[in-house]
Amino acid sequence: MARVLVIGGGIAGLWAAVKATDAGHTVELVTKAELAEGNTRYAQGGIAAVLFPDDSAERHFADTIDAGAGLADPAAVRVLVDEGPSRVRDLIRFGVAFDRGESGLERGLEAAHSRARILHAGGDATGAAIERALIATVRRRSVAIDEHTMLLDLLVEHGRAVGARLLATSGAVAQRRADIVVLATGGSGCLFRHTTNPSVATGDGVAAAWRAGAQLADLEFTQFHPTALAAPGTPLISEAVRGEGAALRDALGHRFMFDVDPRGDLAPRDVVARAVWRRSLEQGGAPVLLDATALGSETLARRFPGLDAVVRAAGFDWAREPVPVTPAAHYAMGGIVTDLHGRTSLPGLFAVGEAARTGVHGANRLASNSLLEAAVFADRAALVLDDRWPDSTGFARTGAEAAGGAGGAPSESESGEVVDRGELRELMWRHVGLERDARGLAEASARLADWSAAAPRDRRSAEDRNLLDLARLTVAAALARSGSLGAHFRTDDPAVATDSATASVGAAPAPALDREAA
Ligand code: SIN
């Protein structure tokens, strides 16, 4: 039995902690803020799984592969769709009360799904319901929980992860040794000026894994959600609202999505986000509008109670008037490369949830597959925690050139101009956003190279170091991928990338980033 250190308190970390404890391991869970804080809690739309007779794993598989724009790994997607329903049943056993109607579980439709298969809870509060149930479940186990404790770096000895350096709110740094480290630290939406993510999403685990020599891939694929409310904080307006019949309109009231894609408002997320961005530019920067008036005030309040409150608090009566929306950074498709059990290229280190790049999402994640991926792959990781690390997990060291130049060196330095987070986020939004080109990426790369990060002494400076490392790696990855694919759209090379061969763990097409080779 192993001593397991789980880092992160969202669905993936909590799931891994529960299942590892049930498997007999000794588990400690640390998390940067209070346990409930993270992207999971804010997930609205729900969790996709095949649970209804008119649906099939084959359909969910095909939808996920199609949305992934040719880059999703079929083996990983197969695992996701086959094991997903069992994990959703586990969630129900853990106490998640998914919404029910007279004929049983309710289900919603979201973009690029060929069937309504999205389970939701509290209308639009699915993530919060899952987080609550898993926290209650973990608290019933003998898991040691340290809140307000941030990962600084991984401890690596003889080519193996053996624990982590952790930072407490007091500024004290401690080394925590473990047989196994599970990174469940989530995504990095805070790299961008506009994001739907909370302020904890600074890519801490991905950056630390890279500094420790683990392989990363697909960092150029940031998912931008098409409909954040164009109001301070850019709160997310779930795709489920369009699934219920809301429509995007331009300033003239025209439903422009059908000019772009026959699937209209329910085209894959990368397509809709880009069209929203383009149309807004074409109308002089004025945001496009989400028209939910046809749903009526009663449906909006019943089906989307959280959103109803948010939209109204921002001063809009969305039952009577269309509301302004804008794209915002939402999800990282790339991350720490794992095999189908969450093992990374660094023995002793697992990665699960948004921090991991399992290959499931390819170049564009299908809506509501993220909570599912976290549950499915955290569950699989917990099954193999004390197995011998495979001699060859098949992690290819390809595409290392993408980590060269500005992307290749860690950013911590005693000299140079200290990174300014606000400017970094603005730079990434402007040059590494929904549309990129070589000139803008080169400009971003040069500016990022000017900066260094101070030695981390508190949460803010530790996050800044991670953001700078990840910004450099993301720009290097975007420069390395010519052509356009999914969420990575190059205006100077809009043709679909020819190197869009399906990714598989161990054979990441491009660019896989590992520090040793950089
Ligand atoms: C949404 O509710 O639109 C977001 C769901 C997701 O990110 O999958």
JSON list of C-alpha atoms in Angstrom, two decimals, residues 71-280:
[
{"chain": "A", "resi": 71, "resn": "LEU", "atom": "CA", "xyz": [-6.71, 15.03, -32.90]},
{"chain": "A", "resi": 72, "resn": "ALA", "atom": "CA", "xyz": [-8.54, 13.01, -30.24]},
{"chain": "A", "resi": 73, "resn": "ASP", "atom": "CA", "xyz": [-7.07, 9.65, -29.32]},
{"chain": "A", "resi": 74, "resn": "PRO", "atom": "CA", "xyz": [-9.64, 6.94, -30.17]},
{"chain": "A", "resi": 75, "resn": "ALA", "atom": "CA", "xyz": [-8.36, 4.61, -27.44]},
{"chain": "A", "resi": 76, "resn": "ALA", "atom": "CA", "xyz": [-8.83, 7.28, -24.77]},
{"chain": "A", "resi": 77, "resn": "VAL", "atom": "CA", "xyz": [-12.24, 8.27, -26.13]},
{"chain": "A", "resi": 78, "resn": "ARG", "atom": "CA", "xyz": [-13.31, 4.63, -26.11]},
{"chain": "A", "resi": 79, "resn": "VAL", "atom": "CA", "xyz": [-12.43, 4.37, -22.42]},
{"chain": "A", "resi": 80, "resn": "LEU", "atom": "CA", "xyz": [-14.31, 7.62, -21.72]},
{"chain": "A", "resi": 81, "resn": "VAL", "atom": "CA", "xyz": [-17.57, 6.65, -23.36]},
{"chain": "A", "resi": 82, "resn": "ASP", "atom": "CA", "xyz": [-17.53, 3.01, -22.20]},
{"chain": "A", "resi": 83, "resn": "GLU", "atom": "CA", "xyz": [-16.74, 3.71, -18.54]},
{"chain": "A", "resi": 84, "resn": "GLY", "atom": "CA", "xyz": [-18.59, 7.03, -18.28]},
{"chain": "A", "resi": 85, "resn": "PRO", "atom": "CA", "xyz": [-22.02, 5.62, -17.38]},
{"chain": "A", "resi": 86, "resn": "SER", "atom": "CA", "xyz": [-20.59, 3.62, -14.45]},
{"chain": "A", "resi": 87, "resn": "ARG", "atom": "CA", "xyz": [-18.87, 6.71, -13.10]},
{"chain": "A", "resi": 88, "resn": "VAL", "atom": "CA", "xyz": [-22.11, 8.69, -13.30]},
{"chain": "A", "resi": 89, "resn": "ARG", "atom": "CA", "xyz": [-23.82, 5.90, -11.33]},
{"chain": "A", "resi": 90, "resn": "ASP", "atom": "CA", "xyz": [-20.99, 6.21, -8.79]},
{"chain": "A", "resi": 91, "resn": "LEU", "atom": "CA", "xyz": [-21.76, 9.92, -8.52]},
{"chain": "A", "resi": 92, "resn": "ILE", "atom": "CA", "xyz": [-25.39, 9.12, -7.81]},
{"chain": "A", "resi": 93, "resn": "ARG", "atom": "CA", "xyz": [-24.22, 6.69, -5.08]},
{"chain": "A", "resi": 94, "resn": "PHE", "atom": "CA", "xyz": [-21.97, 9.43, -3.68]},
{"chain": "A", "resi": 95, "resn": "GLY", "atom": "CA", "xyz": [-25.11, 11.53, -3.29]},
{"chain": "A", "resi": 96, "resn": "VAL", "atom": "CA", "xyz": [-25.35, 13.73, -6.37]},
{"chain": "A", "resi": 97, "resn": "ALA", "atom": "CA", "xyz": [-29.04, 14.44, -6.95]},
{"chain": "A", "resi": 98, "resn": "PHE", "atom": "CA", "xyz": [-29.23, 14.89, -10.70]},
{"chain": "A", "resi": 99, "resn": "ASP", "atom": "CA", "xyz": [-32.40, 16.68, -11.78]},
{"chain": "A", "resi": 100, "resn": "ARG", "atom": "CA", "xyz": [-35.37, 14.41, -12.39]},
{"chain": "A", "resi": 101, "resn": "GLY", "atom": "CA", "xyz": [-38.70, 14.88, -14.12]},
{"chain": "A", "resi": 102, "resn": "GLU", "atom": "CA", "xyz": [-41.80, 12.71, -14.19]},
{"chain": "A", "resi": 103, "resn": "SER", "atom": "CA", "xyz": [-40.14, 10.12, -16.42]},
{"chain": "A", "resi": 104, "resn": "GLY", "atom": "CA", "xyz": [-36.83, 9.91, -14.59]},
{"chain": "A", "resi": 105, "resn": "LEU", "atom": "CA", "xyz": [-33.51, 11.65, -15.06]},
{"chain": "A", "resi": 106, "resn": "GLU", "atom": "CA", "xyz": [-33.73, 14.89, -17.03]},
{"chain": "A", "resi": 107, "resn": "ARG", "atom": "CA", "xyz": [-31.23, 15.40, -19.81]},
{"chain": "A", "resi": 108, "resn": "GLY", "atom": "CA", "xyz": [-30.09, 18.42, -21.77]},
{"chain": "A", "resi": 109, "resn": "LEU", "atom": "CA", "xyz": [-28.65, 18.97, -25.22]},
{"chain": "A", "resi": 110, "resn": "GLU", "atom": "CA", "xyz": [-25.41, 20.85, -25.86]},
{"chain": "A", "resi": 111, "resn": "ALA", "atom": "CA", "xyz": [-23.41, 21.77, -28.92]},
{"chain": "A", "resi": 112, "resn": "ALA", "atom": "CA", "xyz": [-22.10, 18.98, -31.18]},
{"chain": "A", "resi": 113, "resn": "HIS", "atom": "CA", "xyz": [-23.93, 16.22, -29.29]},
{"chain": "A", "resi": 114, "resn": "SER", "atom": "CA", "xyz": [-26.13, 14.15, -31.58]},
{"chain": "A", "resi": 115, "resn": "ARG", "atom": "CA", "xyz": [-28.34, 13.21, -28.62]},
{"chain": "A", "resi": 116, "resn": "ALA", "atom": "CA", "xyz": [-29.57, 14.95, -25.48]},
{"chain": "A", "resi": 117, "resn": "ARG", "atom": "CA", "xyz": [-27.32, 13.22, -22.91]},
{"chain": "A", "resi": 118, "resn": "ILE", "atom": "CA", "xyz": [-26.21, 15.91, -20.46]},
{"chain": "A", "resi": 119, "resn": "LEU", "atom": "CA", "xyz": [-27.25, 15.25, -16.87]},
{"chain": "A", "resi": 120, "resn": "HIS", "atom": "CA", "xyz": [-27.55, 18.31, -14.70]},
{"chain": "A", "resi": 121, "resn": "ALA", "atom": "CA", "xyz": [-28.19, 19.12, -11.06]},
{"chain": "A", "resi": 122, "resn": "GLY", "atom": "CA", "xyz": [-29.80, 22.19, -9.50]},
{"chain": "A", "resi": 123, "resn": "GLY", "atom": "CA", "xyz": [-30.61, 23.27, -13.07]},
{"chain": "A", "resi": 124, "resn": "ASP", "atom": "CA", "xyz": [-27.29, 24.91, -13.85]},
{"chain": "A", "resi": 125, "resn": "ALA", "atom": "CA", "xyz": [-25.35, 24.06, -10.67]},
{"chain": "A", "resi": 126, "resn": "THR", "atom": "CA", "xyz": [-24.06, 20.61, -11.63]},
{"chain": "A", "resi": 127, "resn": "GLY", "atom": "CA", "xyz": [-20.46, 21.24, -10.62]},
{"chain": "A", "resi": 128, "resn": "ALA", "atom": "CA", "xyz": [-21.44, 22.59, -7.22]},
{"chain": "A", "resi": 129, "resn": "ALA", "atom": "CA", "xyz": [-23.63, 19.53, -6.58]},
{"chain": "A", "resi": 130, "resn": "ILE", "atom": "CA", "xyz": [-20.80, 17.17, -7.54]},
{"chain": "A", "resi": 131, "resn": "GLU", "atom": "CA", "xyz": [-18.26, 19.07, -5.46]},
{"chain": "A", "resi": 132, "resn": "ARG", "atom": "CA", "xyz": [-20.55, 19.00, -2.40]},
{"chain": "A", "resi": 133, "resn": "ALA", "atom": "CA", "xyz": [-21.22, 15.28, -2.68]},
{"chain": "A", "resi": 134, "resn": "LEU", "atom": "CA", "xyz": [-17.56, 14.40, -3.18]},
{"chain": "A", "resi": 135, "resn": "ILE", "atom": "CA", "xyz": [-16.41, 16.60, -0.30]},
{"chain": "A", "resi": 136, "resn": "ALA", "atom": "CA", "xyz": [-18.93, 14.87, 1.97]},
{"chain": "A", "resi": 137, "resn": "THR", "atom": "CA", "xyz": [-17.69, 11.50, 0.68]},
{"chain": "A", "resi": 138, "resn": "VAL", "atom": "CA", "xyz": [-14.03, 12.33, 1.21]},
{"chain": "A", "resi": 139, "resn": "ARG", "atom": "CA", "xyz": [-14.75, 13.62, 4.71]},
{"chain": "A", "resi": 140, "resn": "ARG", "atom": "CA", "xyz": [-16.25, 10.25, 5.58]},
{"chain": "A", "resi": 141, "resn": "ARG", "atom": "CA", "xyz": [-12.88, 8.66, 4.71]},
{"chain": "A", "resi": 142, "resn": "SER", "atom": "CA", "xyz": [-9.64, 8.95, 6.65]},
{"chain": "A", "resi": 143, "resn": "VAL", "atom": "CA", "xyz": [-8.11, 11.41, 4.20]},
{"chain": "A", "resi": 144, "resn": "ALA", "atom": "CA", "xyz": [-5.84, 14.06, 5.72]},
{"chain": "A", "resi": 145, "resn": "ILE", "atom": "CA", "xyz": [-6.85, 17.39, 4.15]},
{"chain": "A", "resi": 146, "resn": "ASP", "atom": "CA", "xyz": [-4.66, 20.49, 4.04]},
{"chain": "A", "resi": 147, "resn": "GLU", "atom": "CA", "xyz": [-6.42, 23.54, 2.64]},
{"chain": "A", "resi": 148, "resn": "HIS", "atom": "CA", "xyz": [-4.65, 26.77, 1.69]},
{"chain": "A", "resi": 149, "resn": "THR", "atom": "CA", "xyz": [-1.53, 24.80, 0.82]},
{"chain": "A", "resi": 150, "resn": "MET", "atom": "CA", "xyz": [-0.06, 25.41, -2.62]},
{"chain": "A", "resi": 151, "resn": "LEU", "atom": "CA", "xyz": [2.17, 23.21, -4.72]},
{"chain": "A", "resi": 152, "resn": "LEU", "atom": "CA", "xyz": [5.50, 24.89, -5.46]},
{"chain": "A", "resi": 153, "resn": "ASP", "atom": "CA", "xyz": [7.52, 22.12, -7.07]},
{"chain": "A", "resi": 154, "resn": "LEU", "atom": "CA", "xyz": [7.71, 18.38, -7.26]},
{"chain": "A", "resi": 155, "resn": "LEU", "atom": "CA", "xyz": [10.47, 16.52, -5.45]},
{"chain": "A", "resi": 156, "resn": "VAL", "atom": "CA", "xyz": [12.30, 14.27, -7.88]},
{"chain": "A", "resi": 157, "resn": "GLU", "atom": "CA", "xyz": [14.96, 11.76, -6.89]},
{"chain": "A", "resi": 158, "resn": "HIS", "atom": "CA", "xyz": [16.64, 9.27, -9.20]},
{"chain": "A", "resi": 159, "resn": "GLY", "atom": "CA", "xyz": [14.17, 10.07, -11.97]},
{"chain": "A", "resi": 160, "resn": "ARG", "atom": "CA", "xyz": [11.08, 9.53, -9.80]},
{"chain": "A", "resi": 161, "resn": "ALA", "atom": "CA", "xyz": [8.57, 11.88, -8.16]},
{"chain": "A", "resi": 162, "resn": "VAL", "atom": "CA", "xyz": [8.88, 11.40, -4.41]},
{"chain": "A", "resi": 163, "resn": "GLY", "atom": "CA", "xyz": [6.74, 14.25, -3.07]},
{"chain": "A", "resi": 164, "resn": "ALA", "atom": "CA", "xyz": [6.31, 17.97, -3.30]},
{"chain": "A", "resi": 165, "resn": "ARG", "atom": "CA", "xyz": [7.43, 21.30, -1.89]},
{"chain": "A", "resi": 166, "resn": "LEU", "atom": "CA", "xyz": [4.40, 23.04, -0.51]},
{"chain": "A", "resi": 167, "resn": "LEU", "atom": "CA", "xyz": [3.70, 26.62, 0.49]},
{"chain": "A", "resi": 168, "resn": "ALA", "atom": "CA", "xyz": [1.38, 27.49, 3.36]},
{"chain": "A", "resi": 169, "resn": "THR", "atom": "CA", "xyz": [-0.49, 30.79, 3.59]},
{"chain": "A", "resi": 170, "resn": "SER", "atom": "CA", "xyz": [1.92, 31.80, 6.36]},
{"chain": "A", "resi": 171, "resn": "GLY", "atom": "CA", "xyz": [4.74, 31.64, 3.80]},
{"chain": "A", "resi": 172, "resn": "ALA", "atom": "CA", "xyz": [6.23, 28.51, 5.38]},
{"chain": "A", "resi": 173, "resn": "VAL", "atom": "CA", "xyz": [7.59, 26.01, 2.87]},
{"chain": "A", "resi": 174, "resn": "ALA", "atom": "CA", "xyz": [7.48, 22.31, 3.70]},
{"chain": "A", "resi": 175, "resn": "GLN", "atom": "CA", "xyz": [8.58, 19.17, 1.91]},
{"chain": "A", "resi": 176, "resn": "ARG", "atom": "CA", "xyz": [5.98, 16.42, 1.84]},
{"chain": "A", "resi": 177, "resn": "ARG", "atom": "CA", "xyz": [7.29, 13.01, 0.80]},
{"chain": "A", "resi": 178, "resn": "ALA", "atom": "CA", "xyz": [5.06, 10.37, -0.78]},
{"chain": "A", "resi": 179, "resn": "ASP", "atom": "CA", "xyz": [5.31, 7.15, -2.77]},
{"chain": "A", "resi": 180, "resn": "ILE", "atom": "CA", "xyz": [2.91, 8.53, -5.35]},
{"chain": "A", "resi": 181, "resn": "VAL", "atom": "CA", "xyz": [1.91, 12.07, -6.30]},
{"chain": "A", "resi": 182, "resn": "VAL", "atom": "CA", "xyz": [-1.40, 12.67, -8.09]},
{"chain": "A", "resi": 183, "resn": "LEU", "atom": "CA", "xyz": [-1.67, 16.09, -9.73]},
{"chain": "A", "resi": 184, "resn": "ALA", "atom": "CA", "xyz": [-5.27, 17.27, -10.02]},
{"chain": "A", "resi": 185, "resn": "THR", "atom": "CA", "xyz": [-4.53, 20.97, -10.10]},
{"chain": "A", "resi": 186, "resn": "GLY", "atom": "CA", "xyz": [-6.86, 21.95, -12.93]},
{"chain": "A", "resi": 187, "resn": "GLY", "atom": "CA", "xyz": [-6.43, 24.36, -15.80]},
{"chain": "A", "resi": 188, "resn": "SER", "atom": "CA", "xyz": [-4.89, 27.71, -16.57]},
{"chain": "A", "resi": 189, "resn": "GLY", "atom": "CA", "xyz": [-7.65, 30.03, -17.77]},
{"chain": "A", "resi": 190, "resn": "CYS", "atom": "CA", "xyz": [-5.98, 32.88, -15.86]},
{"chain": "A", "resi": 191, "resn": "LEU", "atom": "CA", "xyz": [-3.36, 33.02, -18.60]},
{"chain": "A", "resi": 192, "resn": "PHE", "atom": "CA", "xyz": [-5.88, 35.14, -20.52]},
{"chain": "A", "resi": 193, "resn": "ARG", "atom": "CA", "xyz": [-7.40, 38.51, -19.79]},
{"chain": "A", "resi": 194, "resn": "HIS", "atom": "CA", "xyz": [-10.93, 37.18, -20.16]},
{"chain": "A", "resi": 195, "resn": "THR", "atom": "CA", "xyz": [-11.76, 33.83, -18.63]},
{"chain": "A", "resi": 196, "resn": "THR", "atom": "CA", "xyz": [-14.68, 31.98, -17.14]},
{"chain": "A", "resi": 197, "resn": "ASN", "atom": "CA", "xyz": [-12.29, 30.38, -14.62]},
{"chain": "A", "resi": 198, "resn": "PRO", "atom": "CA", "xyz": [-11.88, 31.39, -10.98]},
{"chain": "A", "resi": 199, "resn": "SER", "atom": "CA", "xyz": [-8.63, 33.04, -9.88]},
{"chain": "A", "resi": 200, "resn": "VAL", "atom": "CA", "xyz": [-7.12, 29.74, -8.67]},
{"chain": "A", "resi": 201, "resn": "ALA", "atom": "CA", "xyz": [-6.79, 28.44, -12.26]},
{"chain": "A", "resi": 202, "resn": "THR", "atom": "CA", "xyz": [-3.13, 29.29, -12.80]},
{"chain": "A", "resi": 203, "resn": "GLY", "atom": "CA", "xyz": [-1.84, 25.96, -14.13]},
{"chain": "A", "resi": 204, "resn": "ASP", "atom": "CA", "xyz": [0.28, 25.23, -11.06]},
{"chain": "A", "resi": 205, "resn": "GLY", "atom": "CA", "xyz": [0.52, 21.48, -11.54]},
{"chain": "A", "resi": 206, "resn": "VAL", "atom": "CA", "xyz": [1.22, 21.61, -15.26]},
{"chain": "A", "resi": 207, "resn": "ALA", "atom": "CA", "xyz": [4.04, 24.12, -14.78]},
{"chain": "A", "resi": 208, "resn": "ALA", "atom": "CA", "xyz": [5.53, 22.16, -11.87]},
{"chain": "A", "resi": 209, "resn": "ALA", "atom": "CA", "xyz": [5.36, 18.91, -13.84]},
{"chain": "A", "resi": 210, "resn": "TRP", "atom": "CA", "xyz": [7.20, 20.55, -16.72]},
{"chain": "A", "resi": 211, "resn": "ARG", "atom": "CA", "xyz": [9.89, 21.91, -14.40]},
{"chain": "A", "resi": 212, "resn": "ALA", "atom": "CA", "xyz": [10.25, 18.37, -13.03]},
{"chain": "A", "resi": 213, "resn": "GLY", "atom": "CA", "xyz": [10.81, 16.98, -16.53]},
{"chain": "A", "resi": 214, "resn": "ALA", "atom": "CA", "xyz": [7.39, 15.46, -17.28]},
{"chain": "A", "resi": 215, "resn": "GLN", "atom": "CA", "xyz": [6.14, 15.60, -20.82]},
{"chain": "A", "resi": 216, "resn": "LEU", "atom": "CA", "xyz": [3.44, 18.08, -21.83]},
{"chain": "A", "resi": 217, "resn": "ALA", "atom": "CA", "xyz": [1.49, 18.31, -25.09]},
{"chain": "A", "resi": 218, "resn": "ASP", "atom": "CA", "xyz": [-1.21, 20.25, -26.92]},
{"chain": "A", "resi": 219, "resn": "LEU", "atom": "CA", "xyz": [-0.77, 23.50, -24.98]},
{"chain": "A", "resi": 220, "resn": "GLU", "atom": "CA", "xyz": [-1.74, 25.48, -28.07]},
{"chain": "A", "resi": 221, "resn": "PHE", "atom": "CA", "xyz": [-5.29, 24.21, -27.70]},
{"chain": "A", "resi": 222, "resn": "THR", "atom": "CA", "xyz": [-7.08, 26.53, -25.28]},
{"chain": "A", "resi": 223, "resn": "GLN", "atom": "CA", "xyz": [-10.84, 26.28, -25.46]},
{"chain": "A", "resi": 224, "resn": "PHE", "atom": "CA", "xyz": [-12.61, 29.63, -25.58]},
{"chain": "A", "resi": 225, "resn": "HIS", "atom": "CA", "xyz": [-16.24, 29.44, -24.53]},
{"chain": "A", "resi": 226, "resn": "PRO", "atom": "CA", "xyz": [-18.44, 31.39, -26.97]},
{"chain": "A", "resi": 227, "resn": "THR", "atom": "CA", "xyz": [-20.88, 32.83, -24.47]},
{"chain": "A", "resi": 228, "resn": "ALA", "atom": "CA", "xyz": [-19.50, 34.57, -21.43]},
{"chain": "A", "resi": 229, "resn": "LEU", "atom": "CA", "xyz": [-21.69, 37.49, -20.42]},
{"chain": "A", "resi": 230, "resn": "ALA", "atom": "CA", "xyz": [-20.06, 40.70, -21.67]},
{"chain": "A", "resi": 231, "resn": "ALA", "atom": "CA", "xyz": [-20.02, 42.19, -18.18]},
{"chain": "A", "resi": 232, "resn": "PRO", "atom": "CA", "xyz": [-17.35, 42.48, -15.47]},
{"chain": "A", "resi": 233, "resn": "GLY", "atom": "CA", "xyz": [-15.91, 39.06, -14.60]},
{"chain": "A", "resi": 234, "resn": "THR", "atom": "CA", "xyz": [-17.22, 37.56, -17.88]},
{"chain": "A", "resi": 235, "resn": "PRO", "atom": "CA", "xyz": [-19.44, 35.00, -16.12]},
{"chain": "A", "resi": 236, "resn": "LEU", "atom": "CA", "xyz": [-20.19, 31.87, -18.13]},
{"chain": "A", "resi": 237, "resn": "ILE", "atom": "CA", "xyz": [-23.58, 31.45, -19.77]},
{"chain": "A", "resi": 238, "resn": "SER", "atom": "CA", "xyz": [-23.91, 27.72, -20.25]},
{"chain": "A", "resi": 239, "resn": "GLU", "atom": "CA", "xyz": [-24.12, 26.18, -23.68]},
{"chain": "A", "resi": 240, "resn": "ALA", "atom": "CA", "xyz": [-27.18, 24.41, -22.28]},
{"chain": "A", "resi": 241, "resn": "VAL", "atom": "CA", "xyz": [-29.07, 27.69, -22.77]},
{"chain": "A", "resi": 242, "resn": "ARG", "atom": "CA", "xyz": [-28.55, 27.34, -26.51]},
{"chain": "A", "resi": 243, "resn": "GLY", "atom": "CA", "xyz": [-29.37, 23.64, -26.13]},
{"chain": "A", "resi": 244, "resn": "GLU", "atom": "CA", "xyz": [-32.79, 24.74, -24.80]},
{"chain": "A", "resi": 245, "resn": "GLY", "atom": "CA", "xyz": [-33.32, 27.00, -27.83]},
{"chain": "A", "resi": 246, "resn": "ALA", "atom": "CA", "xyz": [-31.55, 30.33, -27.28]},
{"chain": "A", "resi": 247, "resn": "ALA", "atom": "CA", "xyz": [-29.94, 31.83, -30.40]},
{"chain": "A", "resi": 248, "resn": "LEU", "atom": "CA", "xyz": [-26.97, 34.03, -31.21]},
{"chain": "A", "resi": 249, "resn": "ARG", "atom": "CA", "xyz": [-27.75, 37.22, -33.11]},
{"chain": "A", "resi": 250, "resn": "ASP", "atom": "CA", "xyz": [-25.62, 40.02, -34.46]},
{"chain": "A", "resi": 251, "resn": "ALA", "atom": "CA", "xyz": [-26.26, 43.74, -33.97]},
{"chain": "A", "resi": 252, "resn": "LEU", "atom": "CA", "xyz": [-28.89, 43.63, -36.76]},
{"chain": "A", "resi": 253, "resn": "GLY", "atom": "CA", "xyz": [-30.71, 40.75, -35.11]},
{"chain": "A", "resi": 254, "resn": "HIS", "atom": "CA", "xyz": [-29.50, 38.26, -37.74]},
{"chain": "A", "resi": 255, "resn": "ARG", "atom": "CA", "xyz": [-28.89, 34.62, -36.67]},
{"chain": "A", "resi": 256, "resn": "PHE", "atom": "CA", "xyz": [-25.38, 34.56, -38.14]},
{"chain": "A", "resi": 257, "resn": "MET", "atom": "CA", "xyz": [-24.33, 31.07, -37.01]},
{"chain": "A", "resi": 258, "resn": "PHE", "atom": "CA", "xyz": [-26.23, 29.46, -39.90]},
{"chain": "A", "resi": 259, "resn": "ASP", "atom": "CA", "xyz": [-24.05, 31.48, -42.31]},
{"chain": "A", "resi": 260, "resn": "VAL", "atom": "CA", "xyz": [-21.03, 29.74, -40.80]},
{"chain": "A", "resi": 261, "resn": "ASP", "atom": "CA", "xyz": [-22.09, 26.16, -40.12]},
{"chain": "A", "resi": 262, "resn": "PRO", "atom": "CA", "xyz": [-25.20, 24.12, -40.93]},
{"chain": "A", "resi": 263, "resn": "ARG", "atom": "CA", "xyz": [-25.40, 23.10, -37.25]},
{"chain": "A", "resi": 264, "resn": "GLY", "atom": "CA", "xyz": [-25.98, 26.76, -36.43]},
{"chain": "A", "resi": 265, "resn": "ASP", "atom": "CA", "xyz": [-25.88, 27.69, -32.75]},
{"chain": "A", "resi": 266, "resn": "LEU", "atom": "CA", "xyz": [-25.07, 24.10, -31.81]},
{"chain": "A", "resi": 267, "resn": "ALA", "atom": "CA", "xyz": [-21.93, 23.74, -33.94]},
{"chain": "A", "resi": 268, "resn": "PRO", "atom": "CA", "xyz": [-18.79, 22.62, -32.04]},
{"chain": "A", "resi": 269, "resn": "ARG", "atom": "CA", "xyz": [-17.53, 25.10, -29.50]},
{"chain": "A", "resi": 270, "resn": "ASP", "atom": "CA", "xyz": [-14.41, 26.19, -31.41]},
{"chain": "A", "resi": 271, "resn": "VAL", "atom": "CA", "xyz": [-16.52, 27.00, -34.47]},
{"chain": "A", "resi": 272, "resn": "VAL", "atom": "CA", "xyz": [-19.10, 29.01, -32.51]},
{"chain": "A", "resi": 273, "resn": "ALA", "atom": "CA", "xyz": [-16.50, 30.85, -30.42]},
{"chain": "A", "resi": 274, "resn": "ARG", "atom": "CA", "xyz": [-14.57, 31.92, -33.50]},
{"chain": "A", "resi": 275, "resn": "ALA", "atom": "CA", "xyz": [-17.74, 33.03, -35.30]},
{"chain": "A", "resi": 276, "resn": "VAL", "atom": "CA", "xyz": [-18.80, 35.10, -32.28]},
{"chain": "A", "resi": 277, "resn": "TRP", "atom": "CA", "xyz": [-15.34, 36.68, -32.14]},
{"chain": "A", "resi": 278, "resn": "ARG", "atom": "CA", "xyz": [-15.30, 37.43, -35.91]},
{"chain": "A", "resi": 279, "resn": "ARG", "atom": "CA", "xyz": [-18.79, 38.87, -36.00]},
{"chain": "A", "resi": 280, "resn": "SER", "atom": "CA", "xyz": [-18.05, 41.10, -33.06]}
]
